[in-house]
Short mmCIF file of C-alpha atoms in Angstrom, two decimals:
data_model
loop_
_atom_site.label_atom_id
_atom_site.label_comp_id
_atom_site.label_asym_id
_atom_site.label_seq_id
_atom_site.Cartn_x
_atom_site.Cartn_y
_atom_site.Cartn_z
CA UNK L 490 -26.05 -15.51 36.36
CA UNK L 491 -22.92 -13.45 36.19
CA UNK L 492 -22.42 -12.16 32.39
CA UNK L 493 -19.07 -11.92 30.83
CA UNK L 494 -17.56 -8.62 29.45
CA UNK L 495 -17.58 -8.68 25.74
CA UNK L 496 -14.37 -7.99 24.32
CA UNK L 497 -14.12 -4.46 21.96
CA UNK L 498 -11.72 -4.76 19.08
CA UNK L 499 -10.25 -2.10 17.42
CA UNK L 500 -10.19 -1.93 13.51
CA UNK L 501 -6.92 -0.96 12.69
CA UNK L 502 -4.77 -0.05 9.66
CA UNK L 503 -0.74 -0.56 8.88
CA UNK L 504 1.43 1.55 7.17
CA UNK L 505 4.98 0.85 6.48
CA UNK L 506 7.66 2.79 4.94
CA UNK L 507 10.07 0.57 3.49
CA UNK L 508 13.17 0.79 1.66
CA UNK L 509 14.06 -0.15 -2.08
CA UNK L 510 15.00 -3.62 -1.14
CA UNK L 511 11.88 -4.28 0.85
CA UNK L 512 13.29 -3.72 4.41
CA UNK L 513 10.79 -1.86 6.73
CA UNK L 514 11.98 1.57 8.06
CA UNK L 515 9.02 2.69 9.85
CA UNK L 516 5.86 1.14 10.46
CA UNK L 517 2.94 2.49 11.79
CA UNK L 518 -0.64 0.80 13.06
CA UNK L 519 -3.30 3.18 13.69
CA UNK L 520 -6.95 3.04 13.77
CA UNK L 521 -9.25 2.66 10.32
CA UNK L 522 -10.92 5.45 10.84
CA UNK L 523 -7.89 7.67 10.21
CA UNK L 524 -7.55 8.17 6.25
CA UNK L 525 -4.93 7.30 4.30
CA UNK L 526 -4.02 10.46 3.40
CA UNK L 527 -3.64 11.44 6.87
CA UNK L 528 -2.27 8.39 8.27
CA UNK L 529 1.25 9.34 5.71
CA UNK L 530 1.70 12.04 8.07
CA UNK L 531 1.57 9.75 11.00
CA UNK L 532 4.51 7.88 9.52
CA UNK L 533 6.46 10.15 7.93
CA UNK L 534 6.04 13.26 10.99
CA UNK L 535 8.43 10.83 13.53
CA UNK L 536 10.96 10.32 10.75
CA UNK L 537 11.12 13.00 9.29
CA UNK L 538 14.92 13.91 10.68
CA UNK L 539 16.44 10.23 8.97
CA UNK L 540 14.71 11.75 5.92
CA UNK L 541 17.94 13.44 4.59
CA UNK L 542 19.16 11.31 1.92
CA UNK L 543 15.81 10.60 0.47
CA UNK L 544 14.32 12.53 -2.46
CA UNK L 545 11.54 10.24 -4.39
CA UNK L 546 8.49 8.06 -2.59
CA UNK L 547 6.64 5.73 -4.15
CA UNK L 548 2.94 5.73 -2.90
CA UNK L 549 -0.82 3.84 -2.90
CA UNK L 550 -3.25 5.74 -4.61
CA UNK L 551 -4.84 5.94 -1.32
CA UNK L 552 -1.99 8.46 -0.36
CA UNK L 553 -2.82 11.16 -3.13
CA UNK L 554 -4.37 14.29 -2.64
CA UNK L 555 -3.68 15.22 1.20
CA UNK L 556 -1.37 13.25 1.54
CA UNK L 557 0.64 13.75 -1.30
CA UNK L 558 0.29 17.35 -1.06
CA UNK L 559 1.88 17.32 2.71
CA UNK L 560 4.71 15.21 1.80
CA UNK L 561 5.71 17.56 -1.34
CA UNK L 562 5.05 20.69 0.63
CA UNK L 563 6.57 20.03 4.03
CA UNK L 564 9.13 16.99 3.94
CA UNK L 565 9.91 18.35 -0.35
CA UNK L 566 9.86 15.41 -1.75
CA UNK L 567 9.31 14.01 -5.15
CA UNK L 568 5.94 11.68 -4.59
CA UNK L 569 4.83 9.62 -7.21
CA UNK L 570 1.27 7.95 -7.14
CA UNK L 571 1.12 3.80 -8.13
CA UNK L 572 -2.35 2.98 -9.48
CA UNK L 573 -3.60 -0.31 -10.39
CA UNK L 574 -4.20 -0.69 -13.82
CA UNK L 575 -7.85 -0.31 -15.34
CA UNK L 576 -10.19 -3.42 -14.95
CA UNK L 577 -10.43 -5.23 -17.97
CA UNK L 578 -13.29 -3.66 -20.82
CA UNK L 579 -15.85 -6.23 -22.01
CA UNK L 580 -15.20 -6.42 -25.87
CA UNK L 581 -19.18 -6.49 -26.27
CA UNK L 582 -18.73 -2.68 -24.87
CA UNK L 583 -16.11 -2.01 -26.96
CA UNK L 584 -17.23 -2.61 -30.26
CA UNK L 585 -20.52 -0.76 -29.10
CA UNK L 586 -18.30 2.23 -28.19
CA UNK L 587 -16.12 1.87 -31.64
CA UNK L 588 -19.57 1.77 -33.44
CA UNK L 589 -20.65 5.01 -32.35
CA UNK L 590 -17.75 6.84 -32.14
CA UNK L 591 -17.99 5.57 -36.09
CA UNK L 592 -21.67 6.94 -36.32
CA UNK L 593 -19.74 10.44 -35.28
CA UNK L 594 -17.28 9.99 -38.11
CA UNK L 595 -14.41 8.91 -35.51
CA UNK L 596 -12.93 5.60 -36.78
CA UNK L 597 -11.61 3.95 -33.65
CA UNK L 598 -10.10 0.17 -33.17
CA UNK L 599 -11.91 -1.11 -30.33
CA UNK L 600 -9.18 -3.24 -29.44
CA UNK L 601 -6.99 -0.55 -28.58
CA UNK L 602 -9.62 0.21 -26.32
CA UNK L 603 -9.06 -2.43 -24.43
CA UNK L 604 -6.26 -2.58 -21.41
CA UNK L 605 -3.83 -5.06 -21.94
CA UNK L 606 -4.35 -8.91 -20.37
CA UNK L 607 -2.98 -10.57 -17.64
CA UNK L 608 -0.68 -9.51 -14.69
CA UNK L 609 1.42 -6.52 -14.59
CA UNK L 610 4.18 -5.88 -12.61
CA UNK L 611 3.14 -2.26 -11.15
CA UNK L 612 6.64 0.21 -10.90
CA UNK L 613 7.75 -0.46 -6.74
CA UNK L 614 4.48 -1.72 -5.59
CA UNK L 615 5.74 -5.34 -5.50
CA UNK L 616 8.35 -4.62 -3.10
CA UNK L 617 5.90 -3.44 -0.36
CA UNK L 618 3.67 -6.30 -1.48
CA UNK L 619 6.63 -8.30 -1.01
CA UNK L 620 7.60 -6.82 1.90
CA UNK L 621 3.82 -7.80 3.78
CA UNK L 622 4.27 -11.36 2.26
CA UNK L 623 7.34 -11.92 4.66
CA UNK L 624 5.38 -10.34 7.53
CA UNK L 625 2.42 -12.32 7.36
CA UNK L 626 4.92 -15.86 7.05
CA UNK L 627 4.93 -14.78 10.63
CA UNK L 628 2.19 -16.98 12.43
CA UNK L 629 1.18 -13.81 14.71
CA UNK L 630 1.08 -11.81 11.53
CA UNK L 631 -1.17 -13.70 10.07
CA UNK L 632 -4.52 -12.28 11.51
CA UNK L 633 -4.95 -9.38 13.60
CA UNK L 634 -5.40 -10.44 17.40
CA UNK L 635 -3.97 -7.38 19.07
CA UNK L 636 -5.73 -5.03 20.83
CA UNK L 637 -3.59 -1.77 21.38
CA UNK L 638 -2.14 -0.49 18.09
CA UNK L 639 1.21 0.14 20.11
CA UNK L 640 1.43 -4.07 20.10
CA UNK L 641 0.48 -4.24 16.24
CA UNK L 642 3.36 -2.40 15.39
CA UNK L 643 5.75 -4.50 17.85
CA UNK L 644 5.29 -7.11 16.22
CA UNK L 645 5.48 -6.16 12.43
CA UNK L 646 9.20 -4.96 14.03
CA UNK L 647 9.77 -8.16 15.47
CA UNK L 648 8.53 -10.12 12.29
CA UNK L 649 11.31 -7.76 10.07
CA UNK L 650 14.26 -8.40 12.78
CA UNK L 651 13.62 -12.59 12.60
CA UNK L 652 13.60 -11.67 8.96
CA UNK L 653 16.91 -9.70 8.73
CA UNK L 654 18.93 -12.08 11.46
CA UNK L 655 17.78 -15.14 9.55
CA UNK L 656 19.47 -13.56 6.40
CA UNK L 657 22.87 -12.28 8.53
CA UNK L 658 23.01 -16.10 9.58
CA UNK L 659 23.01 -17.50 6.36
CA UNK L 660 25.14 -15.32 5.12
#
């Protein structure tokens, strides 16, 4: 009985530089075992000529340290680093905190120890999150099937140019 090859796939990652509107610039797909932090360079190293007019990038927290560090050093530019806001505080652990910071002598209101509720609309992060949302309308998109990284990438560019004629045909 003849055994059929098992097929290997490839974890991979995408990172895409895109502009203030949302548009993608540059995308790269690599594999998951290349950091963040390194994968910036991976991007940004190709481009790095078109770079001219830019001066400020907003970034994942997953591009500081290295990452942010390169970009500042060797491309100069302004990087600023988007966290997520802190998970919300159990008030239980609050007013235990505000009670013995009061047992020090510190009077505290544990409800400004709390973050505030709900969503929060993070400063540039929704236009990449945006930006992914219009990629993954993209059947293809949807889940990873590709094998080669090279193919990935093809087709975030392909997903972004049915994206951009669509909006010259309406217009």
């Amino acid at each position: 009985m003849a055994s059929t090859p098992q097929r290997r796939w490839r974890e991979e990652s995408a990172i895409c530089f895109v502009d203030t509107e949302g548009l993608v610039l540059e995308a790269r797909v690599h594999n998951a075992k290349v950091a963040d932090e390194d994968g910036i360079r991976l991007l940004m190293e190709p481009v790095r000529d078109r770079l001219s007019r830019l001066s400020h990038l907003w970034v994942d927290a997953g591009y500081q340290g290295r990452g942010k560090r390169w970009t500042e050093e060797v491309l100069g530019l302004s990087v600023e680093v988007v966290r997520k806001p802190k998970k919300p505080l159990p008030e239980e652990v609050a007013k235990l905190w505000a009670q013995e910071l009061a047992k020090e002598g510190i009077k505290v209101d544990w409800q400004r120890l709390m973050p505030p509720k709900g969503f929060q609309v993070l400063p540039r992060r929704w236009v990449v999150e945006r930006t992914i949302a219009w990629i993954c309308h993209n059947r293809r998109m949807a889940k990873d099937y590709e094998r080669l990284c090279a193919t990935g990438e093809a087709f975030v560019y392909a997903a972004m140019t049915r994206l951009m004629v669509r909006r010259l045909a309406r217009a």
